[in-house]
């Protein structure tokens, strides 16, 4: 049989195979063609503010293969979060019908601050799109350092909390702790916020007080014995408050008529109603004194109030002389602080209390084992003593053993208990006299808490220092100097 010389055959085997497939009508395992149209972000966020409308509104267009908007397109376009490392949530209308080829998302919000957010969008039969990355920021107007947590007000009008949350004090509907700010749920707008030991209270512009968190002692004040309230709950009684202050296991407020009311634990008489009976709703402070301000102790059971004339009164536990009346005897009703001083502000700390005069001098009284009275000693004082150093303060705040003052120039000085770095000077050494907080920042607000201290700068940035997890920087690392809260 003669040899067949393949090089003379006018087609190759692959060509032959293709011809056979074509003749059989089988198109084979080909992939579907990519869509000839795609979605494109026309307007996307450059930056966003936590819990606020993303502006300008996000717009997504349907483009043809040439990059032109398909003006006849009426697709249902959906949007969602892409990159999201902090557990943020996107809310608003997430499915929009395109009009003349453009879908406009006009009510989008992202609740948590953080960097590197992206948006994803898609529609049936179209190639989807991903936005450029962008941050979500917070601008703070106020901050309150509590027990294991902190809360702050942002602009415009949102409340964020961070830190320990075993009792629901963060108000985000959970009991999970967060090392960075989470939005307080419920949609209530507050003009003031106060963080206590394991609960928090806020005040609306209309004077309505809401509280949330641990309620085992009635400190939420809703009139009901319950374990905890994980979202803001109105305080019972229908009172209109001018100010509210949370403490260890109790809360106090001053009404628009200058009457003081307290609720919660009362084992030492910290409610000031003449009894040691626990109250689940506001009870009037006895004695007939009109107050313009009130401060509930940051750790144990005492409370202090200030009159329009600048007289300070305190009541409750007095084991270290924190009532300032020259004794160590508990009081069930308000007692006048000794010394005849006139104050513009008063702050009840853990076992110490401090007052600020109109001249900018700070006087403190009570426990001084860690130098929290700032008089250069560690001797307890049952009546007011002057904080040394000759500094003039615009505001001050007493925490759980540490006290801080803010000058009119924006400098913060702290003294006292410093095991966790809450004095902010870069050490863990207790200070019996004021020391300048490190970092050279200019503050407008300072708040001393349990084992940490926080402040707000003149550009709306929040900083904290002290025990890890309370600082709000997204970690559980102890900070000996001011560290910026995630924003």
mmCIF file of C-alpha atoms in Angstrom, residues 99-303:
data_model
loop_
_atom_site.group_PDB
_atom_site.id
_atom_site.type_symbol
_atom_site.label_atom_id
_atom_site.label_comp_id
_atom_site.label_asym_id
_atom_site.label_seq_id
_atom_site.Cartn_x
_atom_site.Cartn_y
_atom_site.Cartn_z
ATOM 1 C CA UNK A 99 -34.212 57.621 35.179
ATOM 2 C CA UNK A 100 -32.831 58.427 31.741
ATOM 3 C CA UNK A 101 -30.017 56.007 32.489
ATOM 4 C CA UNK A 102 -28.997 57.453 35.864
ATOM 5 C CA UNK A 103 -29.797 56.016 39.316
ATOM 6 C CA UNK A 104 -29.631 58.567 42.143
ATOM 7 C CA UNK A 105 -29.174 57.388 45.755
ATOM 8 C CA UNK A 106 -30.216 60.409 47.781
ATOM 9 C CA UNK A 107 -30.538 59.073 51.349
ATOM 10 C CA UNK A 108 -27.479 56.914 52.004
ATOM 11 C CA UNK A 109 -25.760 56.914 55.409
ATOM 12 C CA UNK A 110 -22.892 54.942 56.960
ATOM 13 C CA UNK A 111 -22.945 54.585 60.720
ATOM 14 C CA UNK A 112 -19.336 53.924 61.757
ATOM 15 C CA UNK A 113 -16.173 55.962 61.222
ATOM 16 C CA UNK A 114 -13.226 54.401 59.441
ATOM 17 C CA UNK A 115 -11.007 54.509 56.360
ATOM 18 C CA UNK A 116 -11.059 52.565 53.102
ATOM 19 C CA UNK A 117 -14.812 52.249 52.580
ATOM 20 C CA UNK A 118 -16.028 51.483 49.040
ATOM 21 C CA UNK A 119 -19.451 51.154 47.422
ATOM 22 C CA UNK A 120 -20.470 48.386 45.031
ATOM 23 C CA UNK A 121 -23.329 48.655 42.566
ATOM 24 C CA UNK A 122 -24.959 46.221 40.132
ATOM 25 C CA UNK A 123 -27.927 45.679 37.826
ATOM 26 C CA UNK A 124 -29.149 42.641 35.900
ATOM 27 C CA UNK A 125 -27.270 42.137 32.646
ATOM 28 C CA UNK A 126 -24.820 44.976 33.318
ATOM 29 C CA UNK A 127 -21.228 44.941 34.472
ATOM 30 C CA UNK A 128 -21.101 46.262 38.046
ATOM 31 C CA UNK A 129 -18.908 49.033 39.428
ATOM 32 C CA UNK A 130 -16.889 49.766 42.566
ATOM 33 C CA UNK A 131 -16.328 53.286 43.837
ATOM 34 C CA UNK A 132 -13.010 54.763 44.822
ATOM 35 C CA UNK A 133 -12.216 54.304 48.510
ATOM 36 C CA UNK A 134 -13.267 57.013 50.945
ATOM 37 C CA UNK A 135 -13.255 57.650 54.723
ATOM 38 C CA UNK A 136 -16.158 58.151 57.118
ATOM 39 C CA UNK A 137 -15.286 60.803 59.695
ATOM 40 C CA UNK A 138 -16.676 62.180 62.969
ATOM 41 C CA UNK A 139 -16.360 65.724 64.278
ATOM 42 C CA UNK A 140 -16.899 65.902 68.029
ATOM 43 C CA UNK A 141 -18.378 68.759 70.033
ATOM 44 C CA UNK A 142 -18.331 67.086 73.451
ATOM 45 C CA UNK A 143 -17.081 63.959 75.203
ATOM 46 C CA UNK A 144 -17.856 62.243 78.511
ATOM 47 C CA UNK A 145 -15.488 59.652 79.994
ATOM 48 C CA UNK A 146 -17.378 57.164 82.155
ATOM 49 C CA UNK A 147 -16.559 53.808 83.732
ATOM 50 C CA UNK A 148 -15.201 51.371 81.141
ATOM 51 C CA UNK A 149 -16.766 53.394 78.320
ATOM 52 C CA UNK A 150 -16.886 56.857 76.787
ATOM 53 C CA UNK A 151 -19.554 58.724 74.842
ATOM 54 C CA UNK A 152 -19.387 61.800 72.659
ATOM 55 C CA UNK A 153 -21.603 64.144 70.680
ATOM 56 C CA UNK A 154 -20.766 64.815 67.057
ATOM 57 C CA UNK A 155 -21.803 67.437 64.591
ATOM 58 C CA UNK A 156 -24.357 67.403 63.267
ATOM 59 C CA UNK A 157 -26.318 65.832 66.125
ATOM 60 C CA UNK A 158 -25.319 62.209 66.622
ATOM 61 C CA UNK A 159 -24.177 60.320 69.722
ATOM 62 C CA UNK A 160 -21.369 57.767 69.627
ATOM 63 C CA UNK A 161 -19.987 55.555 72.402
ATOM 64 C CA UNK A 162 -17.062 53.146 72.715
ATOM 65 C CA UNK A 163 -15.436 50.805 75.242
ATOM 66 C CA UNK A 164 -16.957 48.286 77.643
ATOM 67 C CA UNK A 165 -20.579 47.367 77.058
ATOM 68 C CA UNK A 166 -21.509 44.533 79.422
ATOM 69 C CA UNK A 167 -24.488 46.512 80.668
ATOM 70 C CA UNK A 168 -25.479 47.999 77.304
ATOM 71 C CA UNK A 169 -24.001 51.419 78.108
ATOM 72 C CA UNK A 170 -23.002 51.976 74.467
ATOM 73 C CA UNK A 171 -26.657 52.002 73.446
ATOM 74 C CA UNK A 172 -26.144 50.168 70.153
ATOM 75 C CA UNK A 173 -28.718 47.393 70.966
ATOM 76 C CA UNK A 174 -25.943 44.938 71.940
ATOM 77 C CA UNK A 175 -23.805 44.109 74.956
ATOM 78 C CA UNK A 176 -20.677 43.664 72.840
ATOM 79 C CA UNK A 177 -17.742 45.922 73.654
ATOM 80 C CA UNK A 178 -16.276 48.092 70.893
ATOM 81 C CA UNK A 179 -12.800 49.692 70.864
ATOM 82 C CA UNK A 180 -13.975 52.350 68.406
ATOM 83 C CA UNK A 181 -17.105 54.538 68.225
ATOM 84 C CA UNK A 182 -20.503 52.973 67.534
ATOM 85 C CA UNK A 183 -23.694 54.916 66.906
ATOM 86 C CA UNK A 184 -26.223 55.049 69.726
ATOM 87 C CA UNK A 185 -29.449 53.528 68.409
ATOM 88 C CA UNK A 186 -32.955 54.942 68.552
ATOM 89 C CA UNK A 187 -32.615 58.054 66.424
ATOM 90 C CA UNK A 188 -32.931 60.480 69.378
ATOM 91 C CA UNK A 189 -30.947 63.701 69.047
ATOM 92 C CA UNK A 190 -29.162 64.800 72.215
ATOM 93 C CA UNK A 191 -27.656 68.143 73.160
ATOM 94 C CA UNK A 192 -25.767 66.713 76.148
ATOM 95 C CA UNK A 193 -24.512 63.266 77.129
ATOM 96 C CA UNK A 194 -23.142 61.876 80.387
ATOM 97 C CA UNK A 195 -21.345 58.523 80.741
ATOM 98 C CA UNK A 196 -21.600 56.835 84.140
ATOM 99 C CA UNK A 197 -20.049 53.662 85.472
ATOM 100 C CA UNK A 198 -22.118 51.205 83.432
ATOM 101 C CA UNK A 199 -24.895 53.393 82.076
ATOM 102 C CA UNK A 200 -25.289 56.562 80.031
ATOM 103 C CA UNK A 201 -27.836 59.374 79.856
ATOM 104 C CA UNK A 202 -28.588 61.980 77.216
ATOM 105 C CA UNK A 203 -30.630 65.157 77.217
ATOM 106 C CA UNK A 204 -32.672 66.473 74.296
ATOM 107 C CA UNK A 205 -33.128 70.127 73.353
ATOM 108 C CA UNK A 206 -36.629 69.927 74.835
ATOM 109 C CA UNK A 207 -35.241 68.822 78.211
ATOM 110 C CA UNK A 208 -36.280 65.169 77.975
ATOM 111 C CA UNK A 209 -33.798 62.804 79.643
ATOM 112 C CA UNK A 210 -33.075 59.358 78.217
ATOM 113 C CA UNK A 211 -30.847 56.730 79.825
ATOM 114 C CA UNK A 212 -29.520 53.335 78.762
ATOM 115 C CA UNK A 213 -27.276 50.562 80.070
ATOM 116 C CA UNK A 214 -27.200 48.759 83.403
ATOM 117 C CA UNK A 215 -30.449 49.247 85.308
ATOM 118 C CA UNK A 216 -30.120 46.746 88.132
ATOM 119 C CA UNK A 217 -30.212 49.606 90.641
ATOM 120 C CA UNK A 218 -32.731 51.802 88.841
ATOM 121 C CA UNK A 219 -30.112 54.149 87.391
ATOM 122 C CA UNK A 220 -31.901 54.276 84.011
ATOM 123 C CA UNK A 221 -34.867 55.843 85.799
ATOM 124 C CA UNK A 222 -37.698 54.478 83.671
ATOM 125 C CA UNK A 223 -39.688 53.403 86.727
ATOM 126 C CA UNK A 224 -39.278 49.695 86.010
ATOM 127 C CA UNK A 225 -36.994 47.224 87.785
ATOM 128 C CA UNK A 226 -35.002 45.615 84.990
ATOM 129 C CA UNK A 227 -31.486 44.316 84.423
ATOM 130 C CA UNK A 228 -30.488 46.570 81.554
ATOM 131 C CA UNK A 229 -31.741 48.808 78.765
ATOM 132 C CA UNK A 230 -29.725 48.432 75.565
ATOM 133 C CA UNK A 231 -31.197 51.481 73.813
ATOM 134 C CA UNK A 232 -32.139 54.982 75.040
ATOM 135 C CA UNK A 233 -35.191 54.853 77.311
ATOM 136 C CA UNK A 234 -37.130 57.931 78.511
ATOM 137 C CA UNK A 235 -36.741 58.747 82.192
ATOM 138 C CA UNK A 236 -40.084 58.474 83.993
ATOM 139 C CA UNK A 237 -41.960 61.369 85.532
ATOM 140 C CA UNK A 238 -42.342 63.799 82.635
ATOM 141 C CA UNK A 239 -39.789 66.233 84.060
ATOM 142 C CA UNK A 240 -37.968 68.794 81.897
ATOM 143 C CA UNK A 241 -34.284 68.851 82.743
ATOM 144 C CA UNK A 242 -31.652 71.518 82.196
ATOM 145 C CA UNK A 243 -28.808 69.092 82.971
ATOM 146 C CA UNK A 244 -28.273 65.439 83.845
ATOM 147 C CA UNK A 245 -25.276 63.693 85.445
ATOM 148 C CA UNK A 246 -24.585 59.955 85.674
ATOM 149 C CA UNK A 247 -22.602 58.369 88.493
ATOM 150 C CA UNK A 248 -21.586 54.938 89.653
ATOM 151 C CA UNK A 249 -25.000 53.368 90.214
ATOM 152 C CA UNK A 250 -27.202 56.451 90.281
ATOM 153 C CA UNK A 251 -28.178 59.464 88.191
ATOM 154 C CA UNK A 252 -29.180 63.013 89.071
ATOM 155 C CA UNK A 253 -30.601 65.922 87.130
ATOM 156 C CA UNK A 254 -31.582 69.544 87.563
ATOM 157 C CA UNK A 255 -34.913 70.680 86.150
ATOM 158 C CA UNK A 256 -35.594 73.929 84.310
ATOM 159 C CA UNK A 257 -37.093 75.137 87.612
ATOM 160 C CA UNK A 258 -33.761 74.445 89.428
ATOM 161 C CA UNK A 259 -35.031 71.459 91.378
ATOM 162 C CA UNK A 260 -32.680 68.483 91.794
ATOM 163 C CA UNK A 261 -33.921 64.921 91.303
ATOM 164 C CA UNK A 262 -31.990 61.653 91.632
ATOM 165 C CA UNK A 263 -32.682 57.967 90.970
ATOM 166 C CA UNK A 264 -30.913 54.620 91.292
ATOM 167 C CA UNK A 265 -28.849 53.150 94.128
ATOM 168 C CA UNK A 266 -29.119 54.921 97.468
ATOM 169 C CA UNK A 267 -27.241 52.838 100.022
ATOM 170 C CA UNK A 268 -25.226 55.846 101.206
ATOM 171 C CA UNK A 269 -27.885 58.485 100.707
ATOM 172 C CA UNK A 270 -26.535 59.602 97.334
ATOM 173 C CA UNK A 271 -30.056 60.389 96.089
ATOM 174 C CA UNK A 272 -30.404 63.041 98.762
ATOM 175 C CA UNK A 273 -34.053 62.320 99.540
ATOM 176 C CA UNK A 274 -33.449 61.679 103.226
ATOM 177 C CA UNK A 275 -33.572 57.883 102.893
ATOM 178 C CA UNK A 276 -31.415 54.973 101.775
ATOM 179 C CA UNK A 277 -34.208 53.528 99.639
ATOM 180 C CA UNK A 278 -33.410 52.592 96.035
ATOM 181 C CA UNK A 279 -35.466 54.570 93.482
ATOM 182 C CA UNK A 280 -36.421 53.404 89.967
ATOM 183 C CA UNK A 281 -37.763 56.846 89.003
ATOM 184 C CA UNK A 282 -36.687 60.407 89.854
ATOM 185 C CA UNK A 283 -37.076 61.372 93.508
ATOM 186 C CA UNK A 284 -36.794 64.997 94.637
ATOM 187 C CA UNK A 285 -33.649 65.908 96.561
ATOM 188 C CA UNK A 286 -34.685 67.087 100.026
ATOM 189 C CA UNK A 287 -33.765 70.350 101.717
ATOM 190 C CA UNK A 288 -35.418 72.917 99.496
ATOM 191 C CA UNK A 289 -32.161 74.127 97.916
ATOM 192 C CA UNK A 290 -32.378 75.409 94.331
ATOM 193 C CA UNK A 291 -29.555 74.117 92.141
ATOM 194 C CA UNK A 292 -28.224 75.221 88.769
ATOM 195 C CA UNK A 293 -25.943 72.197 88.337
ATOM 196 C CA UNK A 294 -25.454 68.737 89.819
ATOM 197 C CA UNK A 295 -22.633 66.173 89.632
ATOM 198 C CA UNK A 296 -22.942 62.459 90.455
ATOM 199 C CA UNK A 297 -19.820 60.701 91.720
ATOM 200 C CA UNK A 298 -17.801 58.796 89.174
ATOM 201 C CA UNK A 299 -17.193 55.744 91.326
ATOM 202 C CA UNK A 300 -18.942 55.470 94.665
ATOM 203 C CA UNK A 301 -22.041 57.025 96.204
ATOM 204 C CA UNK A 302 -21.997 60.767 96.598
ATOM 205 C CA UNK A 303 -23.462 63.741 94.756
#
